[in-house]
Amino acid sequence: MKKIVLFSLLAISIISFANEKNAEHVMDEFREKIAKREEAKLREEQERLKREEEVRKEKELLEAKQKEADEREAMKLLKEKRRQIIDEPLEEKYIRGTDKANSYEKALVTAESRMSFKEVKNNEDPVVKKYRTNISKKYNDTNEEIQKNLAEKDKIEGQLKALDELEAKVKNW
């Protein structure tokens, strides 16, 4: 009887040991699967973030290109409008009116504005001219002050050099 009990205890311990090893193996497999899933999720998240960043950059680039195109179009329209204002014959512009006297008055007003526009274009604006004169004067004043300071610096450096030589002579005497 003792042998049967010992044999059954041995069998139970072997089976429990095998089950324990099997459980460890299963747990290791679960850990590996979980780690792989987490890595896959992390990769997917990184790829999604990368795609979102690329989409955002493309959107910004398209917006910048659209803004640049809009600015170019606006400049073209401004140039065309200026050309129309300056170059379009007044007769063609105002002769279409039913009241000829009113049309001629409008043509005269437009002609005066064109003349003043060309005059300002040919001659500098007095405010701008005054501003440039002030800037030029300030530059010249500052330049003169710098030249005076440099001359004074050279003079002081010469005096310091003479003092150093005199001090060396006194020490050696």
mmCIF file of C-alpha atoms in Angstrom:
data_model
loop_
_atom_site.group_PDB
_atom_site.id
_atom_site.type_symbol
_atom_site.label_atom_id
_atom_site.label_comp_id
_atom_site.label_asym_id
_atom_site.label_seq_id
_atom_site.Cartn_x
_atom_site.Cartn_y
_atom_site.Cartn_z
ATOM 1 C CA MET A 1 0.000 0.000 0.000
ATOM 2 C CA LYS A 2 2.828 2.263 0.802
ATOM 3 C CA LYS A 3 4.280 1.657 -2.609
ATOM 4 C CA ILE A 4 1.011 2.534 -4.314
ATOM 5 C CA VAL A 5 0.738 5.794 -2.363
ATOM 6 C CA LEU A 6 4.340 6.674 -3.134
ATOM 7 C CA PHE A 7 3.842 5.767 -6.779
ATOM 8 C CA SER A 8 0.672 7.861 -6.998
ATOM 9 C CA LEU A 9 2.435 10.801 -5.289
ATOM 10 C CA LEU A 10 5.276 10.467 -7.769
ATOM 11 C CA ALA A 11 2.821 10.395 -10.677
ATOM 12 C CA ILE A 12 0.926 13.407 -9.328
ATOM 13 C CA SER A 13 4.133 15.396 -8.795
ATOM 14 C CA ILE A 14 5.333 14.548 -12.336
ATOM 15 C CA ILE A 15 1.973 15.552 -13.809
ATOM 16 C CA SER A 16 1.872 18.791 -11.770
ATOM 17 C CA PHE A 17 5.457 19.589 -12.796
ATOM 18 C CA ALA A 18 4.551 18.996 -16.450
ATOM 19 C CA ASN A 19 1.438 21.160 -16.085
ATOM 20 C CA GLU A 20 3.521 23.914 -14.481
ATOM 21 C CA LYS A 21 6.031 23.826 -17.342
ATOM 22 C CA ASN A 22 3.170 23.795 -19.848
ATOM 23 C CA ALA A 23 1.546 26.775 -18.072
ATOM 24 C CA GLU A 24 4.840 28.703 -18.194
ATOM 25 C CA HIS A 25 5.145 27.934 -21.895
ATOM 26 C CA VAL A 26 1.570 29.118 -22.535
ATOM 27 C CA MET A 27 2.179 32.319 -20.523
ATOM 28 C CA ASP A 28 5.360 33.007 -22.507
ATOM 29 C CA GLU A 29 3.408 32.590 -25.741
ATOM 30 C CA PHE A 30 0.722 34.997 -24.471
ATOM 31 C CA ARG A 31 3.374 37.545 -23.499
ATOM 32 C CA GLU A 32 4.950 37.303 -26.961
ATOM 33 C CA LYS A 33 1.563 37.740 -28.653
ATOM 34 C CA ILE A 34 0.739 40.743 -26.474
ATOM 35 C CA ALA A 35 4.146 42.310 -27.171
ATOM 36 C CA LYS A 36 3.661 41.789 -30.927
ATOM 37 C CA ARG A 37 0.189 43.355 -30.783
ATOM 38 C CA GLU A 38 1.518 46.346 -28.855
ATOM 39 C CA GLU A 39 4.365 46.792 -31.358
ATOM 40 C CA ALA A 40 1.896 46.569 -34.249
ATOM 41 C CA LYS A 41 -0.376 49.152 -32.607
ATOM 42 C CA LEU A 42 2.603 51.425 -31.996
ATOM 43 C CA ARG A 43 3.733 51.096 -35.635
ATOM 44 C CA GLU A 44 0.208 51.796 -36.864
ATOM 45 C CA GLU A 45 -0.012 54.871 -34.640
ATOM 46 C CA GLN A 46 3.357 56.135 -35.887
ATOM 47 C CA GLU A 47 2.338 55.554 -39.504
ATOM 48 C CA ARG A 48 -0.970 57.338 -38.908
ATOM 49 C CA LEU A 49 0.837 60.299 -37.333
ATOM 50 C CA LYS A 50 3.304 60.358 -40.232
ATOM 51 C CA ARG A 51 0.440 60.349 -42.769
ATOM 52 C CA GLU A 52 -1.339 63.129 -40.877
ATOM 53 C CA GLU A 53 1.876 65.180 -40.854
ATOM 54 C CA GLU A 54 2.351 64.634 -44.591
ATOM 55 C CA VAL A 55 -1.264 65.630 -45.256
ATOM 56 C CA ARG A 56 -0.831 68.746 -43.114
ATOM 57 C CA LYS A 57 2.387 69.700 -44.937
ATOM 58 C CA GLU A 58 0.748 69.157 -48.322
ATOM 59 C CA LYS A 59 -2.200 71.275 -47.231
ATOM 60 C CA GLU A 60 0.113 74.075 -46.065
ATOM 61 C CA LEU A 61 2.044 73.870 -49.334
ATOM 62 C CA LEU A 62 -1.160 74.044 -51.361
ATOM 63 C CA GLU A 63 -2.371 76.996 -49.293
ATOM 64 C CA ALA A 64 0.946 78.795 -49.827
ATOM 65 C CA LYS A 65 0.810 78.119 -53.577
ATOM 66 C CA GLN A 66 -2.808 79.295 -53.717
ATOM 67 C CA LYS A 67 -1.940 82.450 -51.790
ATOM 68 C CA GLU A 68 0.996 83.124 -54.109
ATOM 69 C CA ALA A 69 -1.209 82.556 -57.156
ATOM 70 C CA ASP A 70 -3.850 84.890 -55.718
ATOM 71 C CA GLU A 71 -1.205 87.553 -55.099
ATOM 72 C CA ARG A 72 0.089 87.195 -58.665
ATOM 73 C CA GLU A 73 -3.453 87.465 -60.009
ATOM 74 C CA ALA A 74 -4.089 90.552 -57.870
ATOM 75 C CA MET A 75 -0.881 92.164 -59.146
ATOM 76 C CA LYS A 76 -1.906 91.396 -62.733
ATOM 77 C CA LEU A 77 -5.299 92.964 -62.118
ATOM 78 C CA LEU A 78 -3.692 96.043 -60.570
ATOM 79 C CA LYS A 79 -1.311 96.425 -63.503
ATOM 80 C CA GLU A 80 -4.182 96.005 -65.947
ATOM 81 C CA LYS A 81 -6.273 98.587 -64.090
ATOM 82 C CA ARG A 82 -3.365 101.048 -64.055
ATOM 83 C CA ARG A 83 -2.855 100.482 -67.751
ATOM 84 C CA GLN A 84 -6.542 101.080 -68.376
ATOM 85 C CA ILE A 85 -6.542 104.241 -66.289
ATOM 86 C CA ILE A 86 -3.502 105.670 -68.018
ATOM 87 C CA ASP A 87 -3.737 104.329 -71.559
ATOM 88 C CA GLU A 88 -7.451 104.102 -72.392
ATOM 89 C CA PRO A 89 -8.495 107.007 -74.640
ATOM 90 C CA LEU A 90 -10.975 109.312 -72.951
ATOM 91 C CA GLU A 91 -13.085 109.570 -76.069
ATOM 92 C CA GLU A 92 -13.768 105.832 -76.025
ATOM 93 C CA LYS A 93 -14.500 105.875 -72.324
ATOM 94 C CA TYR A 94 -16.960 108.763 -72.160
ATOM 95 C CA ILE A 95 -18.365 109.114 -75.677
ATOM 96 C CA ARG A 96 -20.828 106.320 -74.950
ATOM 97 C CA GLY A 97 -22.843 108.552 -72.595
ATOM 98 C CA THR A 98 -26.151 110.050 -73.687
ATOM 99 C CA ASP A 99 -25.434 113.491 -72.260
ATOM 100 C CA LYS A 100 -22.405 114.775 -74.182
ATOM 101 C CA ALA A 101 -21.742 117.753 -71.888
ATOM 102 C CA ASN A 102 -21.690 115.531 -68.804
ATOM 103 C CA SER A 103 -19.432 113.069 -70.650
ATOM 104 C CA TYR A 104 -16.941 115.814 -71.531
ATOM 105 C CA GLU A 105 -16.839 117.010 -67.894
ATOM 106 C CA LYS A 106 -16.090 113.474 -66.705
ATOM 107 C CA ALA A 107 -13.402 113.161 -69.368
ATOM 108 C CA LEU A 108 -11.761 116.381 -68.139
ATOM 109 C CA VAL A 109 -11.785 115.166 -64.526
ATOM 110 C CA THR A 110 -10.249 111.858 -65.584
ATOM 111 C CA ALA A 111 -7.632 113.630 -67.689
ATOM 112 C CA GLU A 112 -6.641 115.792 -64.722
ATOM 113 C CA SER A 113 -6.334 112.741 -62.486
ATOM 114 C CA ARG A 114 -4.192 110.999 -65.120
ATOM 115 C CA MET A 115 -1.959 114.013 -65.398
ATOM 116 C CA SER A 116 -1.523 114.187 -61.631
ATOM 117 C CA PHE A 117 -0.864 110.423 -61.527
ATOM 118 C CA LYS A 118 1.836 110.727 -64.179
ATOM 119 C CA GLU A 119 3.226 113.809 -62.474
ATOM 120 C CA VAL A 120 3.543 111.984 -59.147
ATOM 121 C CA LYS A 121 4.995 109.022 -60.996
ATOM 122 C CA ASN A 122 7.572 111.232 -62.725
ATOM 123 C CA ASN A 123 8.298 113.474 -59.733
ATOM 124 C CA GLU A 124 8.886 112.079 -56.334
ATOM 125 C CA ASP A 125 6.296 112.548 -53.643
ATOM 126 C CA PRO A 126 7.399 115.516 -51.483
ATOM 127 C CA VAL A 127 6.872 113.569 -48.267
ATOM 128 C CA VAL A 128 9.043 110.716 -49.535
ATOM 129 C CA LYS A 129 11.647 113.180 -50.784
ATOM 130 C CA LYS A 130 11.732 114.906 -47.379
ATOM 131 C CA TYR A 131 11.986 111.539 -45.619
ATOM 132 C CA ARG A 132 14.895 110.485 -47.833
ATOM 133 C CA THR A 133 16.608 113.814 -47.193
ATOM 134 C CA ASN A 134 16.221 113.348 -43.428
ATOM 135 C CA ILE A 135 17.584 109.805 -43.615
ATOM 136 C CA SER A 136 20.529 110.979 -45.715
ATOM 137 C CA LYS A 137 21.226 113.810 -43.259
ATOM 138 C CA LYS A 138 21.058 111.436 -40.277
ATOM 139 C CA TYR A 139 23.421 109.033 -42.054
ATOM 140 C CA ASN A 140 25.912 111.811 -42.792
ATOM 141 C CA ASP A 141 25.735 113.107 -39.201
ATOM 142 C CA THR A 142 26.265 109.618 -37.807
ATOM 143 C CA ASN A 143 29.127 108.997 -40.222
ATOM 144 C CA GLU A 144 30.843 112.246 -39.180
ATOM 145 C CA GLU A 145 30.427 111.333 -35.508
ATOM 146 C CA ILE A 146 31.960 107.909 -36.126
ATOM 147 C CA GLN A 147 34.925 109.505 -37.920
ATOM 148 C CA LYS A 148 35.452 111.902 -34.989
ATOM 149 C CA ASN A 149 35.293 109.020 -32.511
ATOM 150 C CA LEU A 150 37.814 106.997 -34.540
ATOM 151 C CA ALA A 151 40.200 109.976 -34.693
ATOM 152 C CA GLU A 152 39.867 110.472 -30.928
ATOM 153 C CA LYS A 153 40.477 106.735 -30.380
ATOM 154 C CA ASP A 154 43.667 106.851 -32.480
ATOM 155 C CA LYS A 155 44.847 109.908 -30.549
ATOM 156 C CA ILE A 156 44.211 108.234 -27.171
ATOM 157 C CA GLU A 157 45.933 105.022 -28.313
ATOM 158 C CA GLY A 158 48.992 107.066 -29.327
ATOM 159 C CA GLN A 159 49.064 108.783 -25.938
ATOM 160 C CA LEU A 160 48.742 105.421 -24.142
ATOM 161 C CA LYS A 161 51.605 104.013 -26.197
ATOM 162 C CA ALA A 162 53.781 107.021 -25.311
ATOM 163 C CA LEU A 163 52.889 106.579 -21.616
ATOM 164 C CA ASP A 164 53.822 102.885 -21.768
ATOM 165 C CA GLU A 165 57.199 103.760 -23.311
ATOM 166 C CA LEU A 166 57.794 106.443 -20.677
ATOM 167 C CA GLU A 167 56.869 104.004 -17.905
ATOM 168 C CA ALA A 168 59.294 101.417 -19.320
ATOM 169 C CA LYS A 169 62.089 104.035 -19.397
ATOM 170 C CA VAL A 170 61.390 105.039 -15.793
ATOM 171 C CA LYS A 171 61.508 101.413 -14.631
ATOM 172 C CA ASN A 172 64.786 100.787 -16.465
ATOM 173 C CA TRP A 173 66.418 103.960 -15.155
#
